[in-house]
Amino acid sequence: MHNETLSLESTPDGQSGFRPQISADALRHAEGTLVDKYGRRITYVRLSITDRCDFRCTYCMAEEMSFLPRDQVLSLEECLRVARVFVGLGVNKLRITGGEPLVRRDAMWLIERLGALPGLDNLVLTTNGSQLDRYARPLREAGVRRINISLDTLKADRFKAITRIGDLGKVLRGIDAARAAGFSRTKLNAVMMRGINDDEFTDLVQFAVDNELDISFIEEMPLGEIHGRSTTYISSEETRDRLAGRFELLPSTESSGGPARYWRIPGSASRIGFISPHSHNFCDSCNRVRITARGELYPCLGQNDAVNLMQVLRSGADDAALRQAVVDSMGIKPWGHDFTQQMDAPQVVRFMSMTGG
Ligand code: SAM
Ligand code: SF4
């Protein structure tokens, strides 16, 4: 059943006025699928399999990070069990993320099993690319459909400064390895930062075009205690205007099922996307939830309400109880987030590496 077929009623929603809410009747018909109280069907889960990373990107982590002890992170078996329950509820897309998912020991054990899960049509991965030269082929063989690779700069010294540790050459080899392994429509993710990488946006687009990659520019989000963001924030509009000076950009109606809005360059297959949590709120079509490495189910990236799935899993609950906890979480999915441009005050205290971008 799809959203459009659900009947909606207007009811007041706390902070933000009147929102369409799903009627009790429609809710009964939606049984067996995940539908929130605003009638949005949830078909996409982003699963963070570790909070650890081999980089320390300045916008994502503090220099000194303390990571979770092993027993406070979902085991790979627990991740698989949670994924099965979501797929049983109609979720057909799962993104593996982190932290850096490919630094989790035995990550491939999980990915191979997820790739073989009936009903999970679209298994995808977000990575910093540092391990891809080794893992691109096994990922492809395991059934991963598409990879997103973070790349904010093409300059080695700048790459080191932004990631504090990373080696650009290794990531570029990882991008080549993804293509050699047969991945197509690989997407680069670049966080836009004024005074840090904004002189390279056209070069990044040209790199994407030359290498038959898509690219999305991401507005920096106020997650975690990191200072100085208000000086580096750039809107998607500004970047698009700058790119328009060099490329002809045609608006595209295509969607990858995510919050990005796409543009095309005539004569190129590359899509240029903009993810704009500040300047364009994308909540009304939200179809996703996030699960952190410690098993918290966050119905919204920008809000702090969560359901503790680890507690449910470790209480000895059977799959029916786990499924019920997931269904019940729909009750706390808010209409949306309200990131403002007051970037220095973190409105959400989690780091992105915890929630899994
Ligand atoms: N380590 C992997 C990577 O870097 O692609 C996966 C996890 S990372 C948290 C996922 C995405 O979140 C990356 O594309 C990263 O650039 C983005 N990200 C991290 N912190 C961010 C922030 N404060 N604002 C916007 N995007 C952020
Ligand atoms: Fe690691 Fe990705 Fe965060 Fe960078 S953005 S520190 S690569 S988790």
Coordinates of C-alpha atoms and ligand atoms in Angstrom, one line a residue:
M1 CA 0.0 0.0 0.0
H2 CA 1.3 3.5 -0.9
N3 CA 1.0 6.8 0.9
E4 CA -1.4 8.2 -1.6
T5 CA -4.0 5.5 -0.8
L6 CA -4.1 6.3 2.8
S7 CA -6.7 8.7 4.0
L8 CA -5.4 11.6 5.9
E9 CA -7.0 13.9 8.4
S10 CA -5.7 17.3 9.5
T11 CA -4.8 17.4 13.2
P12 CA -2.7 19.8 15.2
D13 CA 1.0 18.9 15.6
G14 CA 2.8 20.4 18.7
Q15 CA 5.1 23.0 17.4
S16 CA 4.3 23.3 13.7
G17 CA 0.6 23.9 13.2
F18 CA -1.7 21.6 11.3
R19 CA -0.3 18.5 9.6
P20 CA -2.1 15.7 7.8
Q21 CA -2.4 12.7 10.2
I22 CA -3.3 9.2 9.2
S23 CA -6.8 8.1 10.1
A24 CA -7.5 5.1 12.3
D25 CA -9.1 3.4 9.4
A26 CA -6.2 3.8 7.1
L27 CA -3.9 2.6 9.9
R28 CA -5.7 -0.7 10.0
H29 CA -5.2 -1.1 6.2
A30 CA -1.5 -0.3 6.6
E31 CA -0.9 -3.2 8.9
G32 CA 2.2 -5.3 8.1
T33 CA 4.0 -2.2 6.7
L34 CA 5.6 0.8 8.4
V35 CA 3.5 3.9 8.2
D36 CA 4.0 6.9 10.5
K37 CA 1.2 9.0 11.9
Y38 CA 1.5 11.4 9.0
G39 CA 0.9 8.7 6.4
R40 CA 4.5 8.5 5.3
R41 CA 5.5 4.9 4.4
I42 CA 8.9 3.9 5.7
T43 CA 10.8 1.8 3.2
Y44 CA 14.4 2.8 3.8
V45 CA 16.7 2.1 6.8
R46 CA 20.1 3.5 7.3
L47 CA 22.1 1.2 9.6
S48 CA 25.3 2.4 11.3
I49 CA 27.4 -0.6 12.0
T50 CA 30.2 1.1 13.9
D51 CA 30.8 4.5 15.5
R52 CA 34.5 4.1 14.7
C53 CA 36.4 5.6 11.8
D54 CA 39.9 5.7 10.3
F55 CA 39.4 9.5 9.6
R56 CA 38.5 12.4 11.9
C57 CA 36.7 14.8 9.5
T58 CA 36.5 18.2 11.1
Y59 CA 32.8 18.6 10.5
C60 CA 32.0 15.1 11.8
M61 CA 34.2 14.3 14.7
A62 CA 36.2 16.0 17.4
E63 CA 40.0 15.5 17.3
E64 CA 39.9 13.4 20.4
M65 CA 37.0 11.0 20.2
S66 CA 36.1 8.3 22.6
F67 CA 34.3 5.4 21.0
L68 CA 31.9 3.0 22.4
P69 CA 33.1 -0.2 24.1
R70 CA 32.4 -3.3 22.0
D71 CA 29.6 -4.6 24.2
Q72 CA 27.7 -1.3 23.7
V73 CA 27.7 -1.8 19.9
L74 CA 25.1 -4.0 18.2
S75 CA 26.7 -7.3 17.2
L76 CA 26.7 -8.2 13.5
E77 CA 24.1 -10.9 14.4
E78 CA 21.9 -8.3 16.1
C79 CA 22.2 -6.0 13.0
L80 CA 21.1 -8.9 10.8
R81 CA 18.1 -9.6 13.0
V82 CA 17.0 -6.0 13.1
A83 CA 17.4 -5.8 9.3
R84 CA 15.3 -8.9 8.8
V85 CA 12.5 -7.5 11.0
F86 CA 12.5 -4.2 9.0
V87 CA 12.5 -6.1 5.7
G88 CA 9.6 -8.2 7.0
L89 CA 7.8 -4.8 7.5
G90 CA 8.2 -3.8 3.9
V91 CA 11.6 -2.0 4.0
N92 CA 13.3 -2.6 0.7
K93 CA 16.3 -0.3 0.8
L94 CA 19.1 -0.5 3.4
R95 CA 22.1 1.7 3.6
I96 CA 25.1 0.5 5.6
T97 CA 27.0 3.4 7.1
G98 CA 28.9 4.4 10.2
G99 CA 31.4 5.7 11.3
E100 CA 33.4 4.0 8.6
P101 CA 31.5 0.7 7.9
L102 CA 34.4 -1.0 6.3
V103 CA 36.6 -0.7 9.4
R104 CA 34.2 -2.9 11.3
R105 CA 35.8 -6.3 11.6
D106 CA 33.9 -8.9 9.7
A107 CA 31.6 -6.3 8.1
M108 CA 31.6 -8.5 5.0
W109 CA 29.9 -11.3 7.0
L110 CA 26.9 -9.0 7.6
I111 CA 26.9 -7.5 4.1
E112 CA 26.9 -11.0 2.4
R113 CA 23.9 -12.0 4.5
L114 CA 22.0 -8.7 3.8
G115 CA 22.8 -9.1 0.1
A116 CA 21.0 -12.5 0.2
L117 CA 18.0 -11.3 2.2
P118 CA 14.8 -11.8 0.1
G119 CA 12.8 -8.6 -0.2
L120 CA 15.8 -6.3 0.3
D121 CA 16.1 -5.0 -3.3
N122 CA 18.5 -2.2 -2.7
L123 CA 21.5 -2.7 -0.5
V124 CA 23.8 0.3 -0.6
L125 CA 26.8 1.6 1.3
T126 CA 28.3 4.9 2.3
T127 CA 32.0 4.9 2.8
N128 CA 35.0 7.3 3.0
G129 CA 36.6 5.1 0.4
S130 CA 39.7 4.4 2.4
Q131 CA 39.2 0.6 2.3
L132 CA 37.6 0.3 -1.1
D133 CA 40.6 -0.8 -3.1
R134 CA 40.4 -4.0 -1.0
Y135 CA 36.6 -4.4 -0.6
A136 CA 35.0 -3.1 -3.8
R137 CA 34.9 -6.5 -5.5
P138 CA 33.6 -8.5 -2.5
L139 CA 31.0 -5.8 -1.9
R140 CA 29.8 -6.1 -5.5
E141 CA 29.8 -9.9 -5.3
A142 CA 27.8 -9.7 -2.0
G143 CA 25.0 -7.8 -3.9
V144 CA 25.7 -4.2 -2.9
R145 CA 24.0 -2.1 -5.6
R146 CA 25.5 1.3 -5.2
I147 CA 28.2 3.1 -3.3
N148 CA 28.4 6.7 -2.0
I149 CA 31.9 7.9 -1.4
S150 CA 32.7 11.1 0.6
L151 CA 35.2 13.4 -1.2
D152 CA 35.4 17.1 -0.2
T153 CA 38.6 18.0 -2.0
L154 CA 41.0 16.8 -4.7
K155 CA 44.0 18.4 -3.0
A156 CA 46.1 16.0 -1.0
D157 CA 47.2 18.5 1.7
R158 CA 43.7 19.8 2.1
F159 CA 42.3 16.3 2.2
K160 CA 44.7 15.6 5.1
A161 CA 43.6 18.8 6.9
I162 CA 39.9 18.1 6.5
T163 CA 40.1 14.4 7.5
R164 CA 43.0 15.0 9.9
I165 CA 44.4 11.5 8.9
G166 CA 43.2 10.5 5.5
D167 CA 45.3 9.8 2.4
L168 CA 43.6 11.2 -0.8
G169 CA 45.6 8.8 -3.0
K170 CA 44.1 5.8 -1.3
V171 CA 40.5 7.1 -1.7
L172 CA 41.1 7.9 -5.4
R173 CA 42.4 4.3 -5.8
G174 CA 39.2 3.2 -4.0
I175 CA 37.1 5.1 -6.5
D176 CA 38.9 3.4 -9.4
A177 CA 38.5 0.0 -7.7
A178 CA 34.7 0.6 -7.4
R179 CA 34.5 1.2 -11.2
A180 CA 36.7 -1.8 -11.9
A181 CA 34.4 -4.0 -9.8
G182 CA 31.5 -3.0 -11.9
F183 CA 29.8 -0.4 -9.7
S184 CA 28.0 2.2 -11.8
R185 CA 26.4 5.5 -10.7
T186 CA 28.8 5.7 -7.8
K187 CA 28.1 9.0 -6.0
L188 CA 30.5 11.4 -4.4
N189 CA 29.3 13.3 -1.4
A190 CA 31.0 16.7 -0.7
V191 CA 30.3 18.8 2.3
M192 CA 30.3 22.5 1.4
M193 CA 32.6 24.6 3.6
R194 CA 33.2 28.3 2.9
G195 CA 36.9 29.1 2.9
I196 CA 37.8 25.4 3.1
N197 CA 36.8 23.7 -0.2
D198 CA 34.5 26.2 -1.9
D199 CA 37.1 27.1 -4.5
E200 CA 37.0 23.5 -5.7
F201 CA 33.3 22.9 -6.4
T202 CA 33.7 23.2 -10.1
D203 CA 36.8 20.9 -10.1
L204 CA 34.8 18.3 -8.1
V205 CA 32.0 18.5 -10.6
Q206 CA 34.5 18.2 -13.5
F207 CA 36.1 15.2 -11.7
A208 CA 32.6 13.6 -11.4
V209 CA 31.9 14.2 -15.1
D210 CA 35.3 12.8 -16.2
N211 CA 34.8 9.7 -14.1
E212 CA 31.1 9.1 -14.8
L213 CA 30.2 9.7 -11.2
D214 CA 27.2 11.5 -9.7
I215 CA 28.0 14.1 -7.0
S216 CA 25.9 15.6 -4.2
F217 CA 26.8 18.7 -2.4
I218 CA 25.7 18.7 1.3
E219 CA 25.0 21.6 3.5
E220 CA 26.8 21.2 6.7
M221 CA 24.5 20.1 9.5
P222 CA 24.8 21.2 13.2
L223 CA 25.4 17.8 14.7
G224 CA 27.8 17.3 17.7
E225 CA 29.8 19.8 19.6
I226 CA 31.9 21.4 16.8
H227 CA 32.5 25.1 16.8
G228 CA 32.8 27.6 14.0
R229 CA 30.2 26.2 11.6
S230 CA 28.4 29.5 11.1
T231 CA 31.4 30.9 9.3
T232 CA 31.8 27.9 7.0
Y233 CA 28.1 27.3 6.1
I234 CA 27.2 27.7 2.4
S235 CA 23.8 27.2 1.0
S236 CA 23.0 24.9 -2.0
E237 CA 21.8 28.0 -3.9
E238 CA 25.1 29.8 -3.6
T239 CA 27.0 26.7 -4.8
R240 CA 24.6 26.1 -7.7
D241 CA 24.9 29.8 -8.8
R242 CA 28.7 29.4 -8.7
L243 CA 28.6 26.1 -10.7
A244 CA 26.2 27.7 -13.2
G245 CA 29.1 30.1 -14.1
R246 CA 31.0 27.1 -15.5
F247 CA 28.4 24.4 -16.4
E248 CA 25.0 24.6 -18.0
L249 CA 22.8 23.1 -15.3
L250 CA 19.4 21.7 -16.2
P251 CA 17.0 20.9 -13.4
S252 CA 16.1 17.2 -13.3
T253 CA 13.0 15.6 -11.9
E254 CA 15.0 12.4 -11.1
S255 CA 15.2 11.2 -7.6
S256 CA 17.4 8.6 -5.9
G257 CA 14.7 8.3 -3.3
G258 CA 16.7 10.6 -1.0
P259 CA 16.6 14.2 -0.1
A260 CA 18.9 15.3 -2.9
R261 CA 17.5 17.5 -5.7
Y262 CA 19.3 16.9 -9.0
W263 CA 20.6 18.8 -11.9
R264 CA 22.2 17.6 -15.1
I265 CA 24.9 18.9 -17.4
P266 CA 24.0 18.4 -21.1
G267 CA 26.1 15.7 -22.7
S268 CA 27.1 14.1 -19.4
A269 CA 25.5 11.2 -17.5
S270 CA 26.5 12.7 -14.2
R271 CA 23.8 14.0 -11.8
I272 CA 24.6 17.0 -9.7
G273 CA 22.7 16.8 -6.4
F274 CA 22.1 19.2 -3.5
I275 CA 21.2 18.1 -0.1
S276 CA 19.8 21.1 1.7
P277 CA 18.5 20.4 5.2
H278 CA 18.7 24.2 6.0
S279 CA 17.5 25.9 2.9
H280 CA 15.0 23.3 1.8
N281 CA 13.4 21.1 4.3
F282 CA 12.8 17.6 2.8
C283 CA 10.7 16.2 5.6
D284 CA 7.4 16.0 3.9
S285 CA 8.5 13.1 1.7
C286 CA 10.7 11.4 4.4
N287 CA 10.6 7.6 4.0
R288 CA 13.4 6.6 6.3
V289 CA 14.6 5.9 9.8
R290 CA 18.1 5.5 11.2
I291 CA 19.7 3.0 13.5
T292 CA 22.8 3.9 15.4
A293 CA 25.7 1.6 16.2
R294 CA 24.4 1.2 19.7
G295 CA 21.0 0.1 18.5
E296 CA 19.0 3.3 18.9
L297 CA 16.3 3.7 16.3
Y298 CA 16.0 7.4 15.4
P299 CA 12.9 8.1 13.4
C300 CA 14.3 11.6 12.5
L301 CA 18.0 12.7 12.0
G302 CA 17.3 16.1 13.4
Q303 CA 15.4 15.2 16.6
N304 CA 16.5 13.5 19.8
D305 CA 13.7 11.0 20.3
A306 CA 14.7 7.3 19.9
V307 CA 13.7 3.8 20.7
N308 CA 16.4 1.6 22.3
L309 CA 16.4 -1.6 20.1
M310 CA 19.5 -2.9 21.8
Q311 CA 17.5 -3.1 25.1
V312 CA 14.7 -5.0 23.3
L313 CA 17.2 -7.3 21.6
R314 CA 19.1 -8.1 24.8
S315 CA 16.0 -8.6 27.0
G316 CA 15.5 -11.9 25.2
A317 CA 12.6 -10.5 23.1
D318 CA 11.4 -12.8 20.3
D319 CA 11.0 -11.4 16.7
A320 CA 7.3 -10.6 17.3
A321 CA 8.3 -8.3 20.2
L322 CA 11.1 -6.7 18.2
R323 CA 8.7 -6.1 15.3
Q324 CA 6.2 -4.5 17.7
A325 CA 8.9 -2.2 19.1
V326 CA 9.7 -1.1 15.5
V327 CA 6.0 -0.6 14.6
D328 CA 5.5 1.4 17.9
S329 CA 8.5 3.7 17.0
M330 CA 6.3 5.1 14.2
G331 CA 4.4 6.9 16.9
I332 CA 7.4 9.1 17.8
K333 CA 8.4 9.9 14.2
P334 CA 8.0 13.7 14.2
W335 CA 6.7 15.7 11.2
G336 CA 10.2 17.0 10.6
H337 CA 13.4 18.6 11.9
D338 CA 13.9 22.3 12.3
F339 CA 17.6 23.0 11.8
T340 CA 18.2 26.7 11.7
Q341 CA 21.2 28.5 10.4
Q342 CA 22.4 29.2 14.0
M343 CA 25.1 26.8 13.3
D344 CA 27.3 27.2 16.3
A345 CA 24.7 25.9 18.7
P346 CA 24.4 22.1 18.1
Q347 CA 20.6 21.5 18.0
V348 CA 21.3 17.8 18.0
V349 CA 24.0 16.6 20.3
R350 CA 24.9 13.4 18.4
F351 CA 27.8 13.3 16.1
M352 CA 27.0 12.3 12.5
S353 CA 29.4 9.3 12.9
M354 CA 27.0 8.0 15.6
T355 CA 23.8 8.5 13.7
G356 CA 25.3 7.5 10.3
G357 CA 24.8 10.5 7.9
Ligands
SAM1 N1 32.4 7.3 6.9 C1 31.5 7.3 5.9 C2 31.6 8.5 5.0 O1 32.4 9.5 5.4 O2 31.1 8.5 3.9 C3 30.1 7.1 6.3 C4 29.6 7.9 7.5 S1 29.6 9.6 7.3 C5 28.9 10.1 8.8 C6 28.2 9.9 6.1 C7 28.2 11.2 5.5 O3 27.9 12.2 6.4 C8 29.4 11.7 4.8 O4 29.2 12.0 3.4 C9 29.8 12.9 5.5 O5 30.4 13.9 4.6 C10 28.5 13.4 6.0 N2 28.7 14.3 7.2 C11 29.3 14.0 8.4 N3 29.1 15.1 9.3 C12 28.4 16.0 8.6 C13 27.8 17.2 9.0 N4 28.1 17.8 10.2 N5 27.1 17.9 8.1 C14 26.8 17.3 6.8 N6 27.3 16.1 6.5 C15 28.0 15.5 7.3
SF4_2 FE1 34.7 9.2 9.4 FE2 32.8 9.6 7.6 FE3 32.8 11.0 9.8 FE4 34.7 11.5 8.1 S1 32.5 11.8 7.7 S2 35.0 11.2 10.3 S3 35.0 9.5 7.2 S4 32.5 8.9 9.7

